[in-house]
CSV table of C-alpha atoms and ligand atoms in Angstrom, one decimal:
chain,number,residue,atom,x,y,z
A,1,UNK,CA,-24.2,7.0,28.0
A,2,UNK,CA,-20.6,7.6,28.9
A,3,UNK,CA,-17.7,5.2,28.2
A,4,UNK,CA,-14.2,5.1,29.6
A,5,UNK,CA,-12.4,4.5,26.3
A,6,UNK,CA,-12.9,3.3,22.6
A,7,UNK,CA,-12.4,-0.3,23.5
A,8,UNK,CA,-15.2,-0.3,26.0
A,9,UNK,CA,-17.5,1.3,23.4
A,10,UNK,CA,-16.6,-1.3,20.8
A,11,UNK,CA,-17.1,-4.2,23.3
A,12,UNK,CA,-20.5,-2.8,24.3
A,13,UNK,CA,-21.8,-2.4,20.8
A,14,UNK,CA,-20.7,-5.9,19.8
A,15,UNK,CA,-23.6,-7.2,21.9
A,16,UNK,CA,-26.0,-4.3,21.9
A,17,UNK,CA,-27.8,-2.7,18.9
A,18,UNK,CA,-26.3,0.6,17.6
A,19,UNK,CA,-29.8,1.2,16.1
A,20,UNK,CA,-32.5,-1.3,15.3
A,21,UNK,CA,-30.8,-4.6,14.4
A,22,UNK,CA,-27.4,-2.9,13.7
A,23,UNK,CA,-24.5,-4.4,15.7
A,24,UNK,CA,-20.7,-4.1,15.4
A,25,UNK,CA,-19.5,-7.3,13.8
A,26,UNK,CA,-15.9,-7.7,12.6
A,27,UNK,CA,-13.3,-5.0,12.7
A,28,UNK,CA,-11.9,-3.8,9.4
A,29,UNK,CA,-8.4,-5.1,8.6
A,30,UNK,CA,-5.9,-2.4,9.1
A,31,UNK,CA,-3.6,-2.0,6.1
A,32,UNK,CA,0.2,-1.3,6.4
A,33,UNK,CA,0.8,2.5,6.6
A,34,UNK,CA,1.9,4.0,3.3
A,35,UNK,CA,5.3,5.2,4.2
A,36,UNK,CA,6.7,8.2,2.3
A,37,UNK,CA,10.3,7.7,3.3
A,38,UNK,CA,12.6,5.3,5.1
A,39,UNK,CA,12.4,7.8,8.0
A,40,UNK,CA,12.1,11.5,8.5
A,41,UNK,CA,15.9,11.6,8.5
A,42,UNK,CA,16.1,10.5,4.9
A,43,UNK,CA,13.6,12.9,3.4
A,44,UNK,CA,16.1,15.1,1.6
A,45,UNK,CA,18.7,12.4,1.1
A,46,UNK,CA,18.9,9.7,-1.6
A,47,UNK,CA,22.4,8.3,-1.2
A,48,UNK,CA,22.6,5.8,1.8
A,49,UNK,CA,25.5,3.7,3.1
A,50,UNK,CA,25.6,0.1,2.0
A,51,UNK,CA,25.8,-1.2,5.6
A,52,UNK,CA,22.3,0.1,6.2
A,53,UNK,CA,20.7,-2.6,4.0
A,54,UNK,CA,20.4,-6.3,4.3
A,55,UNK,CA,19.3,-8.6,1.5
A,56,UNK,CA,16.8,-11.1,2.9
A,57,UNK,CA,15.4,-13.1,0.0
A,58,UNK,CA,15.3,-12.9,-3.8
A,59,UNK,CA,11.8,-12.0,-5.1
A,60,UNK,CA,12.4,-11.5,-8.8
A,61,UNK,CA,14.8,-10.8,-11.5
A,62,UNK,CA,14.7,-8.8,-14.7
A,63,UNK,CA,17.1,-8.0,-17.6
A,64,UNK,CA,19.0,-5.5,-15.5
A,65,UNK,CA,19.4,-7.1,-12.1
A,66,UNK,CA,17.8,-9.0,-9.3
A,67,UNK,CA,15.2,-7.8,-6.9
A,68,UNK,CA,15.3,-8.7,-3.2
A,69,UNK,CA,13.1,-8.3,-0.2
A,70,UNK,CA,15.4,-6.5,2.2
A,71,UNK,CA,15.7,-4.6,5.4
A,72,UNK,CA,16.8,-1.0,6.2
A,73,UNK,CA,18.7,-0.8,9.4
A,74,UNK,CA,17.4,-4.3,10.3
A,75,UNK,CA,13.9,-2.9,10.9
A,76,UNK,CA,12.0,-1.6,7.9
A,77,UNK,CA,11.1,-3.9,5.0
A,78,UNK,CA,12.1,-2.6,1.6
A,79,UNK,CA,12.6,-3.8,-2.0
A,80,UNK,CA,16.2,-3.7,-3.2
A,81,UNK,CA,17.1,-3.9,-6.9
A,82,UNK,CA,20.7,-4.9,-7.3
A,83,UNK,CA,22.2,-3.7,-10.6
A,84,UNK,CA,25.5,-4.2,-12.2
A,85,UNK,CA,27.3,-0.8,-12.4
A,86,UNK,CA,28.5,-1.2,-15.9
A,87,UNK,CA,25.0,-0.5,-17.3
A,88,UNK,CA,24.5,2.8,-15.6
A,89,UNK,CA,25.7,6.2,-16.7
A,90,UNK,CA,26.7,8.0,-13.5
A,91,UNK,CA,25.5,11.5,-14.4
A,92,UNK,CA,22.2,10.5,-15.8
A,93,UNK,CA,21.7,8.1,-12.9
A,94,UNK,CA,22.3,10.7,-10.2
A,95,UNK,CA,20.2,13.3,-12.0
A,96,UNK,CA,17.3,10.9,-12.4
A,97,UNK,CA,17.5,9.8,-8.7
A,98,UNK,CA,17.2,13.4,-7.6
A,99,UNK,CA,14.0,13.9,-9.7
A,100,UNK,CA,12.5,10.6,-8.7
A,101,UNK,CA,13.0,11.2,-5.0
A,102,UNK,CA,10.6,14.2,-5.3
A,103,UNK,CA,7.8,12.2,-6.7
A,104,UNK,CA,5.1,11.3,-4.3
A,105,UNK,CA,1.8,9.7,-5.2
A,106,UNK,CA,-0.2,6.8,-4.0
A,107,UNK,CA,-0.1,5.1,-7.4
A,108,UNK,CA,3.6,5.6,-8.1
A,109,UNK,CA,6.3,3.3,-6.7
A,110,UNK,CA,8.2,5.3,-4.1
A,111,UNK,CA,11.9,5.5,-4.5
A,112,UNK,CA,13.4,5.6,-1.0
A,113,UNK,CA,17.2,5.7,-1.7
A,114,UNK,CA,20.1,4.4,-3.7
A,115,UNK,CA,23.4,3.1,-2.7
A,116,UNK,CA,25.7,3.8,-5.7
A,117,UNK,CA,28.7,1.6,-5.3
A,118,UNK,CA,29.1,-1.5,-7.4
A,119,UNK,CA,26.7,-3.3,-7.5
A,120,UNK,CA,24.2,-0.4,-7.3
A,121,UNK,CA,21.3,-0.8,-5.0
A,122,UNK,CA,18.0,0.9,-5.8
A,123,UNK,CA,15.8,0.9,-2.7
A,124,UNK,CA,12.0,1.3,-3.1
A,125,UNK,CA,8.9,0.4,-1.2
A,126,UNK,CA,8.1,-3.3,-1.1
A,127,UNK,CA,5.0,-4.3,-2.9
A,128,UNK,CA,3.4,-7.4,-1.3
A,129,UNK,CA,1.8,-8.9,-4.4
A,130,UNK,CA,4.5,-8.4,-7.0
A,131,UNK,CA,3.8,-7.5,-10.6
A,132,UNK,CA,0.3,-6.9,-11.9
A,133,UNK,CA,0.9,-9.3,-14.8
A,134,UNK,CA,1.8,-12.3,-12.6
A,135,UNK,CA,-1.1,-11.4,-10.3
A,136,UNK,CA,-3.7,-11.3,-13.0
A,137,UNK,CA,-2.6,-14.7,-14.3
A,138,UNK,CA,-2.7,-16.3,-10.8
A,139,UNK,CA,-5.8,-17.6,-9.0
A,140,UNK,CA,-6.4,-14.4,-7.0
A,141,UNK,CA,-6.3,-12.3,-10.1
A,142,UNK,CA,-8.5,-14.6,-12.2
A,143,UNK,CA,-11.2,-14.3,-9.6
A,144,UNK,CA,-11.5,-10.5,-9.8
A,145,UNK,CA,-14.7,-9.0,-11.1
A,146,UNK,CA,-14.9,-6.5,-13.9
A,147,UNK,CA,-15.5,-3.5,-11.6
A,148,UNK,CA,-12.4,-4.6,-9.6
A,149,UNK,CA,-10.4,-4.8,-12.9
A,150,UNK,CA,-11.7,-1.4,-13.9
A,151,UNK,CA,-10.6,0.0,-10.6
A,152,UNK,CA,-7.1,-1.2,-11.3
A,153,UNK,CA,-7.0,0.5,-14.7
A,154,UNK,CA,-8.3,3.7,-13.0
A,155,UNK,CA,-5.5,3.5,-10.4
A,156,UNK,CA,-2.9,3.2,-13.2
A,157,UNK,CA,-4.4,6.2,-15.0
A,158,UNK,CA,-4.2,8.2,-11.7
A,159,UNK,CA,-0.5,7.4,-11.4
A,160,UNK,CA,0.1,8.2,-15.0
A,161,UNK,CA,-1.8,11.5,-14.7
A,162,UNK,CA,0.5,12.4,-11.8
A,163,UNK,CA,3.6,11.4,-13.9
A,164,UNK,CA,2.3,13.5,-16.7
A,165,UNK,CA,1.9,16.6,-14.5
A,166,UNK,CA,5.4,16.0,-13.2
A,167,UNK,CA,6.7,16.1,-16.8
A,168,UNK,CA,7.6,12.5,-16.9
A,169,UNK,CA,7.1,10.2,-20.0
A,170,UNK,CA,7.2,6.6,-18.9
A,171,UNK,CA,8.0,4.9,-22.2
A,172,UNK,CA,7.6,1.4,-20.9
A,173,UNK,CA,4.1,1.2,-19.5
A,174,UNK,CA,2.9,-2.4,-19.4
A,175,UNK,CA,1.3,-4.7,-16.8
A,176,UNK,CA,4.7,-6.3,-16.0
A,177,UNK,CA,5.8,-2.8,-14.8
A,178,UNK,CA,3.0,-2.2,-12.5
A,179,UNK,CA,3.3,-3.5,-8.9
A,180,UNK,CA,0.6,-4.5,-6.6
A,181,UNK,CA,0.3,-4.0,-2.9
A,182,UNK,CA,-2.1,-5.0,-0.1
A,183,UNK,CA,-5.8,-4.2,-0.9
A,184,UNK,CA,-4.8,-4.4,-4.6
A,185,UNK,CA,-3.3,-1.0,-4.7
A,186,UNK,CA,-1.6,-0.5,-8.0
A,187,UNK,CA,1.7,1.4,-8.4
A,188,UNK,CA,3.4,2.4,-11.6
A,189,UNK,CA,7.0,1.3,-11.5
A,190,UNK,CA,10.0,1.0,-13.8
A,191,UNK,CA,10.2,4.6,-15.1
A,192,UNK,CA,12.8,7.3,-14.8
A,193,UNK,CA,15.8,5.7,-13.2
A,194,UNK,CA,14.9,2.4,-14.7
A,195,UNK,CA,14.9,4.1,-18.1
A,196,UNK,CA,18.4,5.4,-17.7
A,197,UNK,CA,19.5,1.8,-17.2
A,198,UNK,CA,17.3,0.3,-19.9
A,199,UNK,CA,18.0,2.9,-22.6
A,200,UNK,CA,21.4,1.5,-23.4
A,201,UNK,CA,19.9,-1.9,-24.0
A,202,UNK,CA,16.8,-0.7,-25.9
A,203,UNK,CA,18.6,1.7,-28.2
A,204,UNK,CA,22.2,0.5,-28.5
A,205,UNK,CA,22.8,-3.2,-27.6
A,206,UNK,CA,19.9,-5.4,-28.2
A,207,UNK,CA,17.1,-3.2,-29.5
A,208,UNK,CA,14.6,-5.0,-27.4
A,209,UNK,CA,11.8,-2.5,-27.8
A,210,UNK,CA,8.6,-3.8,-26.4
A,211,UNK,CA,6.8,-3.5,-29.8
A,212,UNK,CA,3.4,-4.7,-28.7
A,213,UNK,CA,3.2,-1.9,-26.1
A,214,UNK,CA,4.9,0.9,-28.0
A,215,UNK,CA,3.1,3.5,-30.1
A,216,UNK,CA,3.9,3.4,-33.9
A,217,UNK,CA,5.4,6.9,-33.9
A,218,UNK,CA,7.8,5.9,-31.1
A,219,UNK,CA,8.9,2.8,-32.9
A,220,UNK,CA,9.4,4.5,-36.3
A,221,UNK,CA,10.8,7.9,-35.2
A,222,UNK,CA,11.6,7.6,-31.5
A,223,UNK,CA,8.8,10.1,-30.8
A,224,UNK,CA,8.0,9.3,-27.2
A,225,UNK,CA,5.5,11.6,-25.4
A,226,UNK,CA,2.6,11.4,-23.0
A,227,UNK,CA,0.5,10.4,-26.0
A,228,UNK,CA,2.7,7.4,-26.7
A,229,UNK,CA,2.2,6.4,-23.0
A,230,UNK,CA,-1.5,6.7,-23.7
A,231,UNK,CA,-1.2,4.1,-26.5
A,232,UNK,CA,0.6,1.8,-24.1
A,233,UNK,CA,-2.2,2.4,-21.5
A,234,UNK,CA,-4.7,1.1,-24.0
A,235,UNK,CA,-2.6,-2.1,-24.2
A,236,UNK,CA,-2.5,-2.3,-20.4
A,237,UNK,CA,-6.3,-2.1,-20.4
A,238,UNK,CA,-6.3,-5.0,-22.7
A,239,UNK,CA,-4.0,-7.0,-20.4
A,240,UNK,CA,-6.2,-6.2,-17.4
A,241,UNK,CA,-9.5,-7.2,-19.0
A,242,UNK,CA,-8.0,-10.4,-20.4
A,243,UNK,CA,-6.4,-11.4,-17.0
A,244,UNK,CA,-2.9,-11.0,-18.4
A,245,UNK,CA,-3.1,-12.3,-21.9
A,246,UNK,CA,-0.2,-11.5,-24.2
A,247,UNK,CA,-1.5,-8.8,-26.6
A,248,UNK,CA,-1.8,-9.6,-30.3
A,249,UNK,CA,-1.9,-13.3,-29.6
A,250,UNK,CA,-0.1,-15.4,-32.1
A,251,UNK,CA,1.7,-12.4,-33.8
A,252,UNK,CA,5.3,-11.7,-33.8
A,253,UNK,CA,6.6,-8.2,-32.8
A,254,UNK,CA,7.6,-7.2,-36.3
A,255,UNK,CA,4.2,-8.4,-37.7
A,256,UNK,CA,2.4,-6.3,-35.1
A,257,UNK,CA,4.2,-3.1,-36.2
A,258,UNK,CA,3.4,-3.5,-39.9
A,259,UNK,CA,-0.2,-4.5,-39.2
A,260,UNK,CA,-0.8,-1.5,-36.9
A,261,UNK,CA,0.5,0.9,-39.4
A,262,UNK,CA,-1.9,-0.5,-42.0
A,263,UNK,CA,-4.8,0.1,-39.7
A,264,UNK,CA,-5.2,-3.2,-37.8
A,265,UNK,CA,-6.3,-3.1,-34.1
A,266,UNK,CA,-6.9,-5.9,-31.7
A,267,UNK,CA,-10.5,-7.0,-31.7
A,268,UNK,CA,-12.7,-6.6,-28.5
A,269,UNK,CA,-11.9,-9.3,-26.0
A,270,UNK,CA,-14.9,-11.5,-25.2
A,271,UNK,CA,-15.5,-10.3,-21.7
A,272,UNK,CA,-14.8,-6.7,-22.4
A,273,UNK,CA,-17.8,-4.3,-22.4
A,274,UNK,CA,-18.0,-2.1,-25.6
A,275,UNK,CA,-17.6,1.1,-23.6
A,276,UNK,CA,-14.2,-0.1,-22.4
A,277,UNK,CA,-13.2,-1.3,-25.8
A,278,UNK,CA,-14.0,2.1,-27.3
A,279,UNK,CA,-11.6,3.7,-24.8
A,280,UNK,CA,-8.9,1.3,-25.9
A,281,UNK,CA,-9.5,2.1,-29.6
A,282,UNK,CA,-9.2,5.9,-28.8
A,283,UNK,CA,-5.8,5.2,-27.1
A,284,UNK,CA,-4.8,3.4,-30.3
A,285,UNK,CA,-5.7,6.3,-32.6
A,286,UNK,CA,-2.9,6.7,-35.2
A,287,UNK,CA,-3.4,10.5,-34.8
A,288,UNK,CA,-1.6,11.4,-31.7
A,289,UNK,CA,-3.7,14.4,-30.9
A,290,UNK,CA,-6.9,12.5,-31.1
A,291,UNK,CA,-5.9,10.1,-28.3
A,292,UNK,CA,-7.4,11.0,-24.9
A,293,UNK,CA,-5.4,12.5,-22.0
A,294,UNK,CA,-4.7,10.7,-18.7
A,295,UNK,CA,-6.8,13.4,-17.1
A,296,UNK,CA,-9.8,12.3,-19.2
A,297,UNK,CA,-9.1,8.6,-18.8
A,298,UNK,CA,-8.8,8.9,-15.1
A,299,UNK,CA,-12.0,10.8,-14.9
A,300,UNK,CA,-13.8,8.5,-17.3
A,301,UNK,CA,-12.7,5.3,-15.6
A,302,UNK,CA,-13.4,6.7,-12.1
A,303,UNK,CA,-16.8,8.2,-12.6
A,304,UNK,CA,-18.4,7.0,-15.8
A,305,UNK,CA,-17.6,3.3,-15.6
A,306,UNK,CA,-19.1,2.8,-12.2
A,307,UNK,CA,-20.3,-0.5,-11.0
A,308,UNK,CA,-23.6,-0.5,-12.9
A,309,UNK,CA,-22.1,0.6,-16.2
A,310,UNK,CA,-19.4,-2.0,-16.0
A,311,UNK,CA,-21.8,-4.8,-15.9
A,312,UNK,CA,-23.5,-3.7,-19.1
B,401,ATP,P1,13.0,-5.4,-16.6
B,401,ATP,O1,14.3,-6.2,-16.6
B,401,ATP,O2,12.6,-5.1,-18.0
B,401,ATP,O3,13.0,-4.2,-15.7
B,401,ATP,P2,11.1,-6.5,-14.8
B,401,ATP,O4,10.4,-5.1,-14.7
B,401,ATP,O5,10.2,-7.7,-14.8
B,401,ATP,O6,11.9,-6.5,-16.1
B,401,ATP,P3,12.4,-6.0,-12.4
B,401,ATP,O7,11.9,-4.6,-12.3
B,401,ATP,O8,13.8,-6.3,-12.1
B,401,ATP,O9,12.2,-6.6,-13.8
B,401,ATP,O10,11.4,-6.8,-11.4
B,401,ATP,C1,11.4,-8.3,-11.4
B,401,ATP,C2,10.3,-8.8,-10.5
B,401,ATP,O11,10.6,-8.4,-9.2
B,401,ATP,C3,9.0,-8.1,-10.8
B,401,ATP,O12,8.3,-8.8,-11.8
B,401,ATP,C4,8.3,-8.2,-9.4
B,401,ATP,O13,7.7,-9.5,-9.3
B,401,ATP,C5,9.5,-8.1,-8.5
B,401,ATP,N1,9.6,-6.7,-7.9
B,401,ATP,C6,10.2,-5.7,-8.5
B,401,ATP,N2,10.2,-4.6,-7.7
B,401,ATP,C7,9.4,-4.9,-6.7
B,401,ATP,C8,9.0,-4.2,-5.5
B,401,ATP,N3,9.3,-2.9,-5.3
B,401,ATP,N4,8.2,-4.9,-4.6
B,401,ATP,C9,7.9,-6.2,-4.8
B,401,ATP,N5,8.3,-6.9,-5.8
B,401,ATP,C10,9.1,-6.3,-6.8
């Protein structure tokens, strides 16, 4: 049988069987295309003129600035983080921007551009569902099944594996720093450039180290490595399987550090299968070398913990 075009084929098979009792029903929803850049014109550029951006509405705020939904050249939706200049070191900032602009992975938040006049703008892709932590705590997040939760953890491990192979240590991996897009795609955010901005706060002004997420050797000696990111990943897994519970419930940050160094680990959350809990414990191994790698975690979460295993 010959058809004139695709639409005619689809229309035809909505009423006629494709094979016995098999008809076309509803079309799949088409997701937003995953853009790599603002446009092909900006591929090799990171500095953009301020006039190209319009702030549309505020969607969040952190310790270092406010985040807006915005527009590039009045057409393309973007996220714009507005930062006060006095907390950035120009050289480090520009160096980090150049590196980050090269990164490209489906599970890493894409940096599109910066506009470095006071107040600085950091322009990234816009993630429709905001932070993973808020999402998990909301009604949509709380209705996710275990396999869907595991898929999120697997996506984070994919993104972290890519960062690792790009020689990046994140140093602040936590559910609050993972952003969620359509179809629950997870992207690791708040690394690199964000670190340049945060470092001054973490290590000079306020010392607001996120103790509950940070590996003991990083807290005590400042030894940050991919293995300290692995420790934090274990805590992210805890946050994911508990739908956004604060880790070490009821404990203060300083209490957590002293308990961890004397061997304490969070107990298995009620709804967490033992296989998953064992992975968390491996991530929290005091011996850095005995922690798994992101490559192993990614493979394990992707292939071993398939749907049947996850319900065990
Ligand atoms: P910190 O000050 O430690 O960085 P934070 O990570 O919560 O804290 P921001 O990175 O400024 O702070 O983000 C604040 C909120 O803005 C996030 O929780 C998220 O809801 C929203 N947000 C940030 N970036 C984006 C983005 N690219 N797309 C959509 N929402 C975003």
